[in-house]
């Protein structure tokens, strides 16, 4: 029976007044204990994960230990941990949502042997706070009381160790209850885990950081930064409009000088500002770090500044002096931080000579983050010299107003600088991507499919599903070697003469039950992460590459959308949604499907399904397949034309794909070659996504998951309009229809790269497409600008995207006969909104990591080449943007964009002699809207125009602390002519395949030559990388969906 109590809360209002709020608090005789020793598991309702039996004791950390040493409690070696509700709430209230969510993730993780015990709802554990008792003492007393109850609940069969930092509690409770031991956390590590070296080092690092923080606040009276305003003042200021809330975004090319705050929430709706707010200099940034949610006060207009118009190299030195700026823009200063979005940072220790210059016994070391946007971090360690050749993970603990730099502590070593696996690990950590293997508990939920025990369609599913195996010609079209086949297509003529178009998607939700261990893991990952040479799967391979992959010639479960189309106009007459059973007849690759579409039937020799057929059967099946591909293409052209009339955009994304050979070695690096079958498949998927979006919104108007693409800000199109004007084109950006028509007309017959670059600039100007809950925004905001559709979602790739799993469940609930049962598994509007934020964050991480890994391989290739003598380091480039001291250049051959300086660090300007070869001479630069002129002191002048073709030398600018970057140098003002050698007869694809072959070869040779073995690091990453196989290049749909990031953002524009 429930017992009612009253809980008193003291809350502050916007104006700083304190309100006393009394809430009802109900106590229960039993709550889940999640222990296998529970004498009454039915009464406790232990239906979640249980603690393991393989422990000698349970550990209960006090609230202070959870706050300060959560990183150590995350060690997988520490098992049998019980987190009390009191400790978790202390973390939430005192350390913020970021650390609280980290704790929640730890508790949900099936790999970690820890549970949450709701002690404040258990009637024998709940304690009232005594008059005059501090909150800290009450929390410790509550946790100890719950520990004693838990020990007796388990019938005194498992000793409990409560770890605390409270010396008084150790004295008071240490020997009070037999079987419940109260000791310090340091004592616990020393006695129970003496050999866990990493935990001891981390404890020392955290403790040292905490002590220094305390000493610093006592010693230093001087202020380096102004104090942040109190929270109630910030909230009141935001409400009144005096202050503005937004997310800090640091310009990585001018990290010391330029940051911008993008308006957020109410600020963006209520403010008259139409652009970001410039935060100029570190003082104005006031200890805020890239990604923090900050509160800004606008400066008077006469103090506004403009963003720097010059190109700037990647370094953290202040180079703003003397640089020309653009028009003044709203400028402000940070007065407070609402949310610190700190994460793990990869850093590099200073070189040996730098450490020695700080003193032989120096413990305080300034480490340099890999990310230019993060300031140097001060940590305490005596291992600086030993770690100087490694990438290391650190965490920031604090940034006091008396300190120039933030304080942090050492966490772990990643790998050696410039080692391939170490650099990949850096990319993963920097994007907060976890690649741990799937746990035993998660794998236990997976179905079995072995030669001894093959998986089969169950009779029950045969009764429930529509069986298409004998009635429909179903086939897939994917990249060659594709393992995770999400989608298949079908088309046939119905008895009434109309056509039936079918899109059949893998039924992942049949195997992934809501809130199962594997579902929680997939939700956490949110997506499959594709890097240049590998991928990290969202789901285990038994699903992604087997039972959920719609492979040829095997029975599979699917969720299908089938339309009846008019046989002549292809107009949609009716639509059917439901679960089906399919058997794909052909697993085609794109190039083969294109050959068949073009009439080249000899390609069937490369299609396995045709190999063992007699001539008559082969001819009949070939005609059937040719008709289907041709008809699908006709239908796709009609669908595309209809979207074009509504304003659908065809945009350009730079997409590089690393191919691997059969031995999983890197074989090729190519840019995607567009084929009409790409368009055909993409249009069918877009159609399915659109119709599913309409269906789930009709059924669940307040809890459907849609893909939103808001219209871009018009000021972001200014550079596009100026560039197009330079070639005599006019770009109308008033709507997606006028933009699409303008881009379609902006074609230079003599130079197809011009239209490609203009479309790339249009892509760069776009807003990011986002997942949204329909309950959190108005229907008018559902519109997808790029695809010109009123409603859109993601339904077609549930193997590699978690949003599609959510949408499958919504669709199943919408068409299910048993509404009550299926609707129980749906997210509420509020929970769905939170999930969308998480997925959007993980999508950005996936895009950044893919781009960074591709850049890593590009740099590794060019790094070992001599740019002065190596012919492949010379290429044709196209100027696509003008700056005050140089130009931005695009290299079509390698898909590279970068800065080329016309004025060097010595003040010399670029000049070209009679032979068109460049040289550096004294002189000056003059920038115009669409051109830049270099004039030497001798009177010679050289002008570069937008879209000029120039000859560029490619080299690599190395950096010990950061990622290497591609460096471009104009060596001739004439287009590059490929020499008449064997190289000139190779296709662009072959040229690019050489690039990655050479990278792989050089990496292998370097690894063989190393005397210092790094086997442990390599073994760890072989284990963690679920699929080190052929990376799938993204569907054309995703380019259309504007999810790709344009690398031109990386040149300080």
Short mmCIF file of N, CA and C in Angstrom, two decimals, residues 273-334:
data_model
loop_
_atom_site.label_atom_id
_atom_site.label_comp_id
_atom_site.label_asym_id
_atom_site.label_seq_id
_atom_site.Cartn_x
_atom_site.Cartn_y
_atom_site.Cartn_z
N UNK A 273 17.22 40.90 -34.79
CA UNK A 273 18.48 40.54 -35.45
C UNK A 273 18.23 39.51 -36.54
N UNK A 274 18.91 39.68 -37.65
CA UNK A 274 18.76 38.73 -38.75
C UNK A 274 20.06 37.96 -38.98
N UNK A 275 21.10 38.27 -38.24
CA UNK A 275 22.37 37.57 -38.43
C UNK A 275 22.89 37.10 -37.08
N UNK A 276 23.98 36.34 -37.12
CA UNK A 276 24.62 35.91 -35.89
C UNK A 276 25.26 37.11 -35.20
N UNK A 277 25.61 36.91 -33.92
CA UNK A 277 26.27 37.97 -33.15
C UNK A 277 27.76 37.64 -33.07
N UNK A 278 28.60 38.58 -33.43
CA UNK A 278 30.05 38.40 -33.39
C UNK A 278 30.54 38.59 -31.95
N UNK A 279 31.35 37.66 -31.49
CA UNK A 279 32.04 37.79 -30.20
C UNK A 279 33.52 37.94 -30.52
N UNK A 280 34.05 39.14 -30.34
CA UNK A 280 35.41 39.44 -30.80
C UNK A 280 36.41 39.37 -29.65
N UNK A 281 37.30 38.38 -29.71
CA UNK A 281 38.35 38.25 -28.72
C UNK A 281 37.97 37.35 -27.55
N UNK A 282 39.00 36.85 -26.86
CA UNK A 282 38.79 35.92 -25.75
C UNK A 282 38.14 36.60 -24.54
N UNK A 283 38.46 37.87 -24.31
CA UNK A 283 37.87 38.57 -23.16
C UNK A 283 36.36 38.64 -23.29
N UNK A 284 35.89 38.98 -24.49
CA UNK A 284 34.44 39.07 -24.72
C UNK A 284 33.78 37.69 -24.65
N UNK A 285 34.56 36.65 -24.93
CA UNK A 285 34.02 35.28 -24.88
C UNK A 285 33.83 34.83 -23.43
N UNK A 286 34.60 35.39 -22.52
CA UNK A 286 34.42 35.22 -21.08
C UNK A 286 34.30 33.76 -20.64
N UNK A 287 35.30 32.97 -21.01
CA UNK A 287 35.43 31.59 -20.54
C UNK A 287 34.41 30.61 -21.13
N UNK A 288 33.65 31.05 -22.08
CA UNK A 288 32.74 30.11 -22.75
C UNK A 288 33.53 29.34 -23.81
N UNK A 289 33.11 28.12 -24.04
CA UNK A 289 33.81 27.20 -24.95
C UNK A 289 32.87 26.81 -26.08
N UNK A 290 33.45 26.57 -27.24
CA UNK A 290 32.67 26.20 -28.43
C UNK A 290 31.59 25.16 -28.08
N UNK A 291 30.34 25.48 -28.43
CA UNK A 291 29.22 24.58 -28.15
C UNK A 291 28.42 24.94 -26.93
N UNK A 292 28.94 25.82 -26.07
CA UNK A 292 28.20 26.20 -24.86
C UNK A 292 26.96 27.03 -25.22
N UNK A 293 25.91 26.88 -24.41
CA UNK A 293 24.74 27.76 -24.53
C UNK A 293 25.02 28.98 -23.67
N UNK A 294 25.15 30.13 -24.31
CA UNK A 294 25.60 31.34 -23.62
C UNK A 294 24.52 32.42 -23.65
N UNK A 295 24.72 33.42 -22.78
CA UNK A 295 23.86 34.60 -22.76
C UNK A 295 24.74 35.79 -23.13
N UNK A 296 24.28 36.58 -24.10
CA UNK A 296 25.09 37.66 -24.68
C UNK A 296 24.41 39.00 -24.47
N UNK A 297 25.23 40.00 -24.21
CA UNK A 297 24.77 41.38 -24.17
C UNK A 297 25.33 42.10 -25.38
N UNK A 298 24.46 42.75 -26.18
CA UNK A 298 24.92 43.48 -27.36
C UNK A 298 25.70 44.72 -26.95
N UNK A 299 26.78 45.01 -27.68
CA UNK A 299 27.55 46.23 -27.47
C UNK A 299 26.89 47.39 -28.20
N UNK A 300 27.21 48.63 -27.83
CA UNK A 300 26.71 49.78 -28.60
C UNK A 300 27.15 49.68 -30.06
N UNK A 301 26.36 50.23 -30.98
CA UNK A 301 26.64 50.09 -32.41
C UNK A 301 28.00 50.64 -32.82
N UNK A 302 28.48 51.66 -32.11
CA UNK A 302 29.78 52.21 -32.49
C UNK A 302 30.95 51.29 -32.09
N UNK A 303 30.64 50.21 -31.36
CA UNK A 303 31.67 49.23 -31.00
C UNK A 303 31.54 47.94 -31.81
N UNK A 304 30.60 47.91 -32.75
CA UNK A 304 30.44 46.71 -33.57
C UNK A 304 31.63 46.55 -34.51
N UNK A 305 31.96 45.30 -34.82
CA UNK A 305 33.07 44.98 -35.71
C UNK A 305 32.57 44.08 -36.83
N UNK A 306 33.40 43.91 -37.85
CA UNK A 306 33.06 43.03 -38.96
C UNK A 306 33.92 41.78 -38.93
N UNK A 307 33.44 40.73 -39.58
CA UNK A 307 34.26 39.52 -39.66
C UNK A 307 35.42 39.75 -40.61
N UNK A 308 36.55 39.14 -40.35
CA UNK A 308 37.75 39.33 -41.15
C UNK A 308 37.56 38.76 -42.54
N UNK A 309 37.94 39.54 -43.53
CA UNK A 309 37.72 39.13 -44.93
C UNK A 309 38.92 38.40 -45.51
N UNK A 310 40.04 38.34 -44.78
CA UNK A 310 41.25 37.72 -45.31
C UNK A 310 41.28 36.23 -45.00
N UNK A 311 41.99 35.49 -45.85
CA UNK A 311 42.26 34.10 -45.55
C UNK A 311 43.19 34.04 -44.35
N UNK A 312 43.07 32.99 -43.56
CA UNK A 312 43.91 32.86 -42.37
C UNK A 312 44.27 31.40 -42.19
N UNK A 313 45.54 31.14 -41.92
CA UNK A 313 45.98 29.77 -41.71
C UNK A 313 45.52 29.27 -40.35
N UNK A 314 45.51 27.96 -40.22
CA UNK A 314 45.08 27.35 -38.96
C UNK A 314 46.15 27.47 -37.90
N UNK A 315 46.06 28.45 -37.06
CA UNK A 315 46.87 28.48 -35.86
C UNK A 315 46.16 29.35 -34.84
N UNK A 316 46.62 29.27 -33.63
CA UNK A 316 45.92 29.97 -32.55
C UNK A 316 46.56 31.29 -32.18
N UNK A 317 47.38 31.83 -33.05
CA UNK A 317 47.99 33.12 -32.76
C UNK A 317 47.05 34.23 -33.17
N UNK A 318 47.18 35.33 -32.53
CA UNK A 318 46.34 36.50 -32.83
C UNK A 318 46.89 37.20 -34.05
N UNK A 319 46.21 37.09 -35.18
CA UNK A 319 46.70 37.70 -36.41
C UNK A 319 45.72 38.72 -36.94
N UNK A 320 44.87 39.21 -36.06
CA UNK A 320 43.80 40.09 -36.53
C UNK A 320 44.32 41.48 -36.89
N UNK A 321 45.44 41.89 -36.34
CA UNK A 321 45.91 43.25 -36.57
C UNK A 321 46.25 43.47 -38.03
N UNK A 322 45.74 44.56 -38.56
CA UNK A 322 46.07 44.90 -39.94
C UNK A 322 45.21 44.22 -40.98
N UNK A 323 44.35 43.27 -40.58
CA UNK A 323 43.52 42.58 -41.56
C UNK A 323 42.25 43.38 -41.82
N UNK A 324 41.85 43.41 -43.07
CA UNK A 324 40.63 44.15 -43.41
C UNK A 324 39.42 43.35 -42.98
N UNK A 325 38.35 44.07 -42.64
CA UNK A 325 37.13 43.43 -42.17
C UNK A 325 35.97 43.77 -43.08
N UNK A 326 34.93 42.97 -42.99
CA UNK A 326 33.72 43.22 -43.75
C UNK A 326 32.89 44.28 -43.01
N UNK A 327 31.69 44.50 -43.49
CA UNK A 327 30.80 45.48 -42.86
C UNK A 327 30.56 45.13 -41.39
N UNK A 328 30.47 46.16 -40.51
CA UNK A 328 30.20 45.87 -39.10
C UNK A 328 28.91 45.07 -38.93
N UNK A 329 28.92 44.15 -37.99
CA UNK A 329 27.77 43.31 -37.72
C UNK A 329 27.48 43.36 -36.21
N UNK A 330 26.29 42.94 -35.78
CA UNK A 330 26.00 42.95 -34.34
C UNK A 330 27.10 42.24 -33.56
N UNK A 331 27.63 42.94 -32.56
CA UNK A 331 28.75 42.43 -31.78
C UNK A 331 28.37 42.47 -30.30
N UNK A 332 28.79 41.46 -29.56
CA UNK A 332 28.41 41.40 -28.16
C UNK A 332 29.47 40.78 -27.30
N UNK A 333 29.12 40.61 -26.04
CA UNK A 333 30.02 39.95 -25.09
C UNK A 333 29.21 38.97 -24.26
N UNK A 334 29.84 37.89 -23.83
CA UNK A 334 29.18 36.85 -23.05
C UNK A 334 29.10 37.30 -21.59
#
